[in-house]
CSV table of C-alpha atoms in Angstrom, one decimal:
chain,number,residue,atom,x,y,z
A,1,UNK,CA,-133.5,23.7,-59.1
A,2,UNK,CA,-134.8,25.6,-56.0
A,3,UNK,CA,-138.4,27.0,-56.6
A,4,UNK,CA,-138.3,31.0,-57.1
A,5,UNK,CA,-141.7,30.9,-54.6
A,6,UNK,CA,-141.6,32.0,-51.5
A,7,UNK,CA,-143.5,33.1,-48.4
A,8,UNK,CA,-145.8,36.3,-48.7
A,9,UNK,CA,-144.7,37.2,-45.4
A,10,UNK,CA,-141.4,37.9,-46.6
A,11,UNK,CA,-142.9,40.7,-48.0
A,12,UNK,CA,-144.7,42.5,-45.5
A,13,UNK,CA,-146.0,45.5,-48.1
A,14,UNK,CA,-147.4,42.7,-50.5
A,15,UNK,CA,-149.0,41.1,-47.7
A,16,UNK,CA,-150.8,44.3,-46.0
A,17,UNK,CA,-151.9,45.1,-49.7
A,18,UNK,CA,-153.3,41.1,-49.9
A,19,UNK,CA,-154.9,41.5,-47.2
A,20,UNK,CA,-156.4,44.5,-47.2
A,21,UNK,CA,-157.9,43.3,-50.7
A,22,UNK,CA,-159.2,40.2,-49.0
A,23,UNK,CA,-161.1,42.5,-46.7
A,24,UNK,CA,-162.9,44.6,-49.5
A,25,UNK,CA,-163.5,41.5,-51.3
A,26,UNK,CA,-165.0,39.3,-48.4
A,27,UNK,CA,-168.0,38.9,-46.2
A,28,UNK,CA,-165.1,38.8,-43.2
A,29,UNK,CA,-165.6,41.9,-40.6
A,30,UNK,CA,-169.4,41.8,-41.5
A,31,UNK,CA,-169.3,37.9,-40.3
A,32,UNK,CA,-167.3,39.0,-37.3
A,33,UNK,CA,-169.1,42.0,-36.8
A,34,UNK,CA,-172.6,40.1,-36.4
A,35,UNK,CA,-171.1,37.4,-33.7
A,36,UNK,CA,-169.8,40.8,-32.0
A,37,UNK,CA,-173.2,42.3,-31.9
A,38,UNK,CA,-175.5,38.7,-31.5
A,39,UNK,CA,-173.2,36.7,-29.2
A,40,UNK,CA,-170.4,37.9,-28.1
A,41,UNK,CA,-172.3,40.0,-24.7
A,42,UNK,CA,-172.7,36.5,-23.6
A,43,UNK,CA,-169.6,35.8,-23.8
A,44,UNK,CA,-167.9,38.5,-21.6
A,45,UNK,CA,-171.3,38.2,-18.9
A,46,UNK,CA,-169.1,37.5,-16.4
A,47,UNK,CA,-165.7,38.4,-16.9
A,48,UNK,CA,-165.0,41.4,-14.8
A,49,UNK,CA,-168.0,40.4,-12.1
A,50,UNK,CA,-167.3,42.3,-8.6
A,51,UNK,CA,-163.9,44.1,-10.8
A,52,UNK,CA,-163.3,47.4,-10.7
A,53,UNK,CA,-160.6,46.7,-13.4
A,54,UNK,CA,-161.1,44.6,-16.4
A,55,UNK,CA,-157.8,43.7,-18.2
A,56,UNK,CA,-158.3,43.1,-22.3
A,57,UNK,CA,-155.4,40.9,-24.2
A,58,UNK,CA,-155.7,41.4,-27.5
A,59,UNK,CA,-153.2,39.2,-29.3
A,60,UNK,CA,-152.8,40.4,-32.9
A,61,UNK,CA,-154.7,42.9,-32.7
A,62,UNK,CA,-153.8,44.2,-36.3
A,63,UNK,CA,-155.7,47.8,-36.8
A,64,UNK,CA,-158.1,47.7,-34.3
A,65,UNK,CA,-161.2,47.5,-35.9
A,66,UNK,CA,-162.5,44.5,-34.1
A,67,UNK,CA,-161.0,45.5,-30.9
A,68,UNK,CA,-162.9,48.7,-31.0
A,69,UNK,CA,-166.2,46.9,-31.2
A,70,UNK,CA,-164.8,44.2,-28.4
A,71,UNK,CA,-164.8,47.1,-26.1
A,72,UNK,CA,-167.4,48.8,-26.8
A,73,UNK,CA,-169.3,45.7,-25.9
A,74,UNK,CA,-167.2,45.4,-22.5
A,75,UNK,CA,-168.3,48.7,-22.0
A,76,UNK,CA,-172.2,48.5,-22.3
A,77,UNK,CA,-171.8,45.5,-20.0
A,78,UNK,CA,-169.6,47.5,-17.4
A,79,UNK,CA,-170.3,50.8,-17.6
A,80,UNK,CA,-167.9,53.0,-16.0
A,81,UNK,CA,-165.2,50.4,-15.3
A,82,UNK,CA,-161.6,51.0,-16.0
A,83,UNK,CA,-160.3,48.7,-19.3
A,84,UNK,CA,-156.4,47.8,-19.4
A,85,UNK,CA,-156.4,46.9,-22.8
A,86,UNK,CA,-152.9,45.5,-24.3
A,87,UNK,CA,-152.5,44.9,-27.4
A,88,UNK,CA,-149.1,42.6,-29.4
A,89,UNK,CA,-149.2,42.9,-32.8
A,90,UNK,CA,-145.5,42.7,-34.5
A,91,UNK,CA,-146.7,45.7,-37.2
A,92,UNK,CA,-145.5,48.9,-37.1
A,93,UNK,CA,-147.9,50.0,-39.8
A,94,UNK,CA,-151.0,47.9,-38.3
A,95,UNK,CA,-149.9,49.5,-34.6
A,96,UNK,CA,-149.8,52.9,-36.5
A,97,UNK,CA,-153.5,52.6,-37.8
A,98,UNK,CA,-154.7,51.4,-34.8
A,99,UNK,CA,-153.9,54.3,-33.1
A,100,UNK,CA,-155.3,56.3,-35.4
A,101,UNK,CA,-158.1,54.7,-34.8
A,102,UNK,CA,-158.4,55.1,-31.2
A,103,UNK,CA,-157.9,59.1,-31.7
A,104,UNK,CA,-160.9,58.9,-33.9
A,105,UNK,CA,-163.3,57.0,-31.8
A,106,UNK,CA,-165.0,58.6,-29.0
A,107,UNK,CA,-166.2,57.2,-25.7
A,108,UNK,CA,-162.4,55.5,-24.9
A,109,UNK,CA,-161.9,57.7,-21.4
A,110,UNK,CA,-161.8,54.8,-19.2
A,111,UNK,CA,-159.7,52.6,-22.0
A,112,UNK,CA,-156.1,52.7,-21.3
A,113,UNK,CA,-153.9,51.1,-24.5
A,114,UNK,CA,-150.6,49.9,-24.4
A,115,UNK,CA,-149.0,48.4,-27.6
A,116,UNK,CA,-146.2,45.8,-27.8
A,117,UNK,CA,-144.9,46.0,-31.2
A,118,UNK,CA,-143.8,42.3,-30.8
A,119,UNK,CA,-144.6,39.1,-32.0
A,120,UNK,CA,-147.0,36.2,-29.3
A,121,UNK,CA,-143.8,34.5,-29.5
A,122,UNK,CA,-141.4,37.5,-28.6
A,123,UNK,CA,-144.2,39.1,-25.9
A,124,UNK,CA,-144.3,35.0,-24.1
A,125,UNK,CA,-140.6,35.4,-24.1
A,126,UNK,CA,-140.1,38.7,-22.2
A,127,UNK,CA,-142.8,38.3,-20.1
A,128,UNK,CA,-140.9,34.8,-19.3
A,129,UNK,CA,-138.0,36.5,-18.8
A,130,UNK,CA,-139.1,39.2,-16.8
A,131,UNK,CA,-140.4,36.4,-14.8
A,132,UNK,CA,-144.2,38.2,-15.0
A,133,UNK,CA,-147.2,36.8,-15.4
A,134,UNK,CA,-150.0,39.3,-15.3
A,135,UNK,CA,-153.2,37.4,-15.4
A,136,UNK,CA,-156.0,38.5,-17.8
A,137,UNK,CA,-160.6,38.8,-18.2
A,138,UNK,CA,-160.6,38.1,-21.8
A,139,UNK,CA,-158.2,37.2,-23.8
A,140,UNK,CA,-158.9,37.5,-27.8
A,141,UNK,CA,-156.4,35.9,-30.9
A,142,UNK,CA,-158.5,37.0,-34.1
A,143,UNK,CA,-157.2,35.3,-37.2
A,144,UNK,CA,-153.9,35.4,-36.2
A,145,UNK,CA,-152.8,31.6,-35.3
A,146,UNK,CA,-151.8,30.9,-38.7
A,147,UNK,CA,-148.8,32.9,-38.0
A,148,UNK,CA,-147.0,31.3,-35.0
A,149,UNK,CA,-144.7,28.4,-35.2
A,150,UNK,CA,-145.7,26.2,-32.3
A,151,UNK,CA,-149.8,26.8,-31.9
A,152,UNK,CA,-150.6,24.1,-29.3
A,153,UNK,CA,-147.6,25.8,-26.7
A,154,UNK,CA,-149.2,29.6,-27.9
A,155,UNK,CA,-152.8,28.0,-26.8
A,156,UNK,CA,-151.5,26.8,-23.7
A,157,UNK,CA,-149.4,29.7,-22.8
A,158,UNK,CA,-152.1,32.3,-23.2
A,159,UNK,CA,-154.7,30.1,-22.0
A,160,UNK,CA,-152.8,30.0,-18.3
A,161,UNK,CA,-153.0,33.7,-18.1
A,162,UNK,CA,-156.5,33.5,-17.9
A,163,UNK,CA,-158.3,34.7,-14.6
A,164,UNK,CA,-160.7,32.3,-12.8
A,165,UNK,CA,-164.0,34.2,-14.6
A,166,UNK,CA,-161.7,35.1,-17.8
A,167,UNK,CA,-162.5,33.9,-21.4
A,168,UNK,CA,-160.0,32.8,-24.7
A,169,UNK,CA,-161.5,34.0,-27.8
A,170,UNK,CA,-160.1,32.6,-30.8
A,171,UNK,CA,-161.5,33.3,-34.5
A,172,UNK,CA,-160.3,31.3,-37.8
A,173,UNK,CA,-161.4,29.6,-40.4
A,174,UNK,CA,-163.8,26.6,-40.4
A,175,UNK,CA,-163.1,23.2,-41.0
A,176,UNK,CA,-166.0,23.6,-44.0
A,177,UNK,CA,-164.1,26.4,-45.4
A,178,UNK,CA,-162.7,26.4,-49.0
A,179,UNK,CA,-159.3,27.2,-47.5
A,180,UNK,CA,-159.8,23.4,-45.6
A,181,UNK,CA,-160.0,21.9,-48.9
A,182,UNK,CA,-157.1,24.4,-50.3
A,183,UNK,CA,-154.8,24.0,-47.9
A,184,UNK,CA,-154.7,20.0,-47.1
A,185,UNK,CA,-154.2,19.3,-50.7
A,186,UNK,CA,-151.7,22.1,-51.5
A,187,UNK,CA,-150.5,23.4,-48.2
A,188,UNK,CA,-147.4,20.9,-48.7
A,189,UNK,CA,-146.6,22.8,-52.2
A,190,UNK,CA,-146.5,26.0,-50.8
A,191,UNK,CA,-143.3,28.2,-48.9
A,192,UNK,CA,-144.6,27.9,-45.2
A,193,UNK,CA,-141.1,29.5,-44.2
A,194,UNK,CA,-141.6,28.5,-40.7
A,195,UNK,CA,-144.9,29.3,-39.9
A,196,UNK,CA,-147.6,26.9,-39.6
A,197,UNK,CA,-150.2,28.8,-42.3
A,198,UNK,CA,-153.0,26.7,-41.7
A,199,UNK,CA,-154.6,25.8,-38.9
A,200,UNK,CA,-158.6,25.6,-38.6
A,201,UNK,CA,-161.1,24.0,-35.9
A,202,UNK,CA,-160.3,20.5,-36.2
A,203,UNK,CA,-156.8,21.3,-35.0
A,204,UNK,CA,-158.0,23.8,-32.4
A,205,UNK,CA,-160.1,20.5,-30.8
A,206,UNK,CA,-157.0,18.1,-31.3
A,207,UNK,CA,-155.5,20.7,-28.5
A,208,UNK,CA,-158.1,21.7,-26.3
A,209,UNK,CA,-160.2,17.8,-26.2
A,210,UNK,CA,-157.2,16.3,-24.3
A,211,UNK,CA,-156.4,18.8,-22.5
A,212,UNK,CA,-160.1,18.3,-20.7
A,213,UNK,CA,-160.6,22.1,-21.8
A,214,UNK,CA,-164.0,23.2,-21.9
A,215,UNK,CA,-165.1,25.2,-24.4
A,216,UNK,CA,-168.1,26.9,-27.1
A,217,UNK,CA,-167.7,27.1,-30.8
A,218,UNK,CA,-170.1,29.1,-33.3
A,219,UNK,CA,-169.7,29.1,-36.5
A,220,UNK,CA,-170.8,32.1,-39.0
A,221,UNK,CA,-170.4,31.9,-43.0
A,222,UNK,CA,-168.7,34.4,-44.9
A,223,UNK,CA,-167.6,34.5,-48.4
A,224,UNK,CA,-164.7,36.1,-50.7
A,225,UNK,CA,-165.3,37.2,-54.3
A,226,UNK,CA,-162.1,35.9,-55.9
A,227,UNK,CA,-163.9,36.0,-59.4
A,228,UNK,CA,-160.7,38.5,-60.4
A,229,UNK,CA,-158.6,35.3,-59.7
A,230,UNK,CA,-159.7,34.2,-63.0
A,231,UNK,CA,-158.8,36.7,-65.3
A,232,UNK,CA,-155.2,36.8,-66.6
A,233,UNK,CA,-153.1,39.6,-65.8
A,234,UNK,CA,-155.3,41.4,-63.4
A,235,UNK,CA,-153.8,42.7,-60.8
A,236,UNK,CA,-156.2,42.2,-58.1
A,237,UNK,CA,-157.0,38.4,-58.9
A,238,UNK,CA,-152.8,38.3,-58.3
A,239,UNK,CA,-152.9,39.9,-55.0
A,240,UNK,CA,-156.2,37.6,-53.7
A,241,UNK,CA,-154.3,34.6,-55.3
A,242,UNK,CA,-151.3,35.8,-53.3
A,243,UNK,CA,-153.7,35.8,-50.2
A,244,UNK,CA,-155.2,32.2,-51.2
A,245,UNK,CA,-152.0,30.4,-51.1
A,246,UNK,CA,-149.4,32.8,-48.7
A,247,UNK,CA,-146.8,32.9,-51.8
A,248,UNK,CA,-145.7,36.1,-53.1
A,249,UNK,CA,-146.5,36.4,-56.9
A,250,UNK,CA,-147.9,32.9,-56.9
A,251,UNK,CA,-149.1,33.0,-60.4
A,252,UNK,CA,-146.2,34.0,-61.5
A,253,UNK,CA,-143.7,32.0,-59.4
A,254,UNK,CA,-145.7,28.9,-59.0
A,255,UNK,CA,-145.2,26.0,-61.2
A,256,UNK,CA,-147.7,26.2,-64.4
A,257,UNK,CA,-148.7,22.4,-63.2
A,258,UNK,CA,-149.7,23.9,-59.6
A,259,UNK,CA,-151.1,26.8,-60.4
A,260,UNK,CA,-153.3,25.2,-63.0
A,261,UNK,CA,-154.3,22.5,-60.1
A,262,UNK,CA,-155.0,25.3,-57.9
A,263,UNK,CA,-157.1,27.6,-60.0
A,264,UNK,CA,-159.1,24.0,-60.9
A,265,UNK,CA,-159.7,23.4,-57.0
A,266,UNK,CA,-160.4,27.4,-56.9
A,267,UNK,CA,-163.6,26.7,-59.3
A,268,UNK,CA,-165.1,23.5,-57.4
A,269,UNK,CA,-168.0,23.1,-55.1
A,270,UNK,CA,-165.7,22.2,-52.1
A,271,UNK,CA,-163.9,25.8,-52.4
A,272,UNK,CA,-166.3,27.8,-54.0
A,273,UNK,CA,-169.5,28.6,-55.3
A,274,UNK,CA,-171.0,30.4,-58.7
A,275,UNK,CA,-173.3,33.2,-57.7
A,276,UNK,CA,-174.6,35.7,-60.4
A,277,UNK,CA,-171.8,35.4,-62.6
A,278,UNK,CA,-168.9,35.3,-59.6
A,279,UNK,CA,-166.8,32.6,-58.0
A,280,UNK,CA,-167.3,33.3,-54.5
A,281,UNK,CA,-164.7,31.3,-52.2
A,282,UNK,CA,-166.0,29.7,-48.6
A,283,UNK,CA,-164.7,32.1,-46.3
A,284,UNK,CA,-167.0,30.7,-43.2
A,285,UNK,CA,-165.7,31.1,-39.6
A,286,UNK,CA,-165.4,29.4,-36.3
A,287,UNK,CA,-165.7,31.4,-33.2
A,288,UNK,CA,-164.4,29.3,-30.4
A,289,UNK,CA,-164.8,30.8,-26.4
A,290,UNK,CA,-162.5,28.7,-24.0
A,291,UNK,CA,-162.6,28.5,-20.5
A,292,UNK,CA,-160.1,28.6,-17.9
């Protein structure tokens, strides 16, 4: 009999609500937030030297928040200079909040957005077939590679559109994460659909070390409170579960032999760690800058 699981992202409401949930429950934007403040002006030191233009590719850009404090730090680096900053994100909802976003923060004069509502795979394929291939200072894919289907050729691709002082910014979960030790042992058992779903450091170097790439990695730790994951019924613990493992209504779809083997691995050292009477899961994060 077919498994009644399947992929969270077939439910694109379920999933915003997941993820939102993941972001009140975890240490996440405050972990970004601190690279953006402590290292990332090093980061974009150079990339719009002698430019009276800087061009910004944000590549699922999702509501903006990040982006917002990405420019603001282009900004104190180059006052006054014009920002092209593009943004592909497939959302219609995430688009829409962005937006809002933008109309609530001040300072954006010189900022000019444009949205693709589009998938990386769908914006690589018209640019492909509209035979362009605008080159760009900084390029940033924020915890967004776990949802293309061919990483390596979305690396590559976006990675060539780089100009010659231009930076790739990629954020996802460490190799010491507790979704590392989730996701080798059960990412076979879950409804990928066909997405990859997992994909953290080790596999970023697998792509970038033969390539003869050069680039940075920093890594930050951050932590989720999925203590609600172990009370029966509630609603939230459902939704974070739903988050954990990318199924829809795991605990109630999943199998009672791998759900029970999953909230075991939830509770152990590898994944998690008890803090004042919470489970708190390894959320930590790699920040990798890549050359051109």
């Amino acid at each position: 009999m077919a498994s009644p699981m399947r992929s969270l992202l077939t439910d694109p409401d379920r999933y915003l609500q997941s993820f939102r949930l993941f972001l009140a429950n975890s240490t996440e934007h405050q972990c970004m937030q601190e690279f953006m403040e402590r290292q990332l002006p090093a980061v974009i030191a150079s990339i719009g030297n002698g430019k009276s233009t800087i061009n910004i590719l944000s590549v699922g850009g999702g509501a903006g928040e990040m982006d917002l404090l990405i420019l603001s730090k282009v900004q104190a680096r180059y006052p006054g200079v014009t920002i092209n900053n593009d943004v592909i994100d497939p959302s219609a909802d995430q688009i829409s909040k962005y937006k809002e976003r933008v109309a609530e923060t001040p300072n954006l004069e010189n900022v000019k957005f444009t949205w693709h509502e589009e998938t990386s795979y769908e914006y690589e394929h018209r640019m492909n077939a509209e035979k362009k291939s605008k080159k760009w200072d900084f390029i940033h894919m924020i915890q967004m590679l776990y949802y293309v289907k061919d990483v390596p050729a979305t690396i590559r691709y976006f990675h060539s559109l780089l100009e010659a002082q231009g930076k790739l910014f990629i954020i996802l979960v460490s190799g010491t994460s507790g979704w590392e030790t989730l996701w080798k042992k059960f990412g076979s058992s879950f409804p990928l659909g066909d997405l990859c779903s997992y994909v953290s450091l080790a596999d970023i170097k697998r792509i970038l070390d033969p390539a003869g790439l050069k680039y940075q990695v920093h890594e930050l730790p951050s932590h989720m409170d999925i203590t609600s994951c172990f009370i029966e019924g509630n609603e939230d613990g459902e939704l974070l579960l739903d988050f954990l493992t990318e199924t829809c209504e795991f605990s109630k779809t999943a199998p009672p032999e791998l759900k029970h083997q999953v909230m075991e691995e939830l509770r152990k050292p590898e994944c998690s760690e008890k803090r004042d009477g919470k489970v708190l899961f390894n959320n930590n994060l790699s920040f990798i800058v890549i050359e051109p």
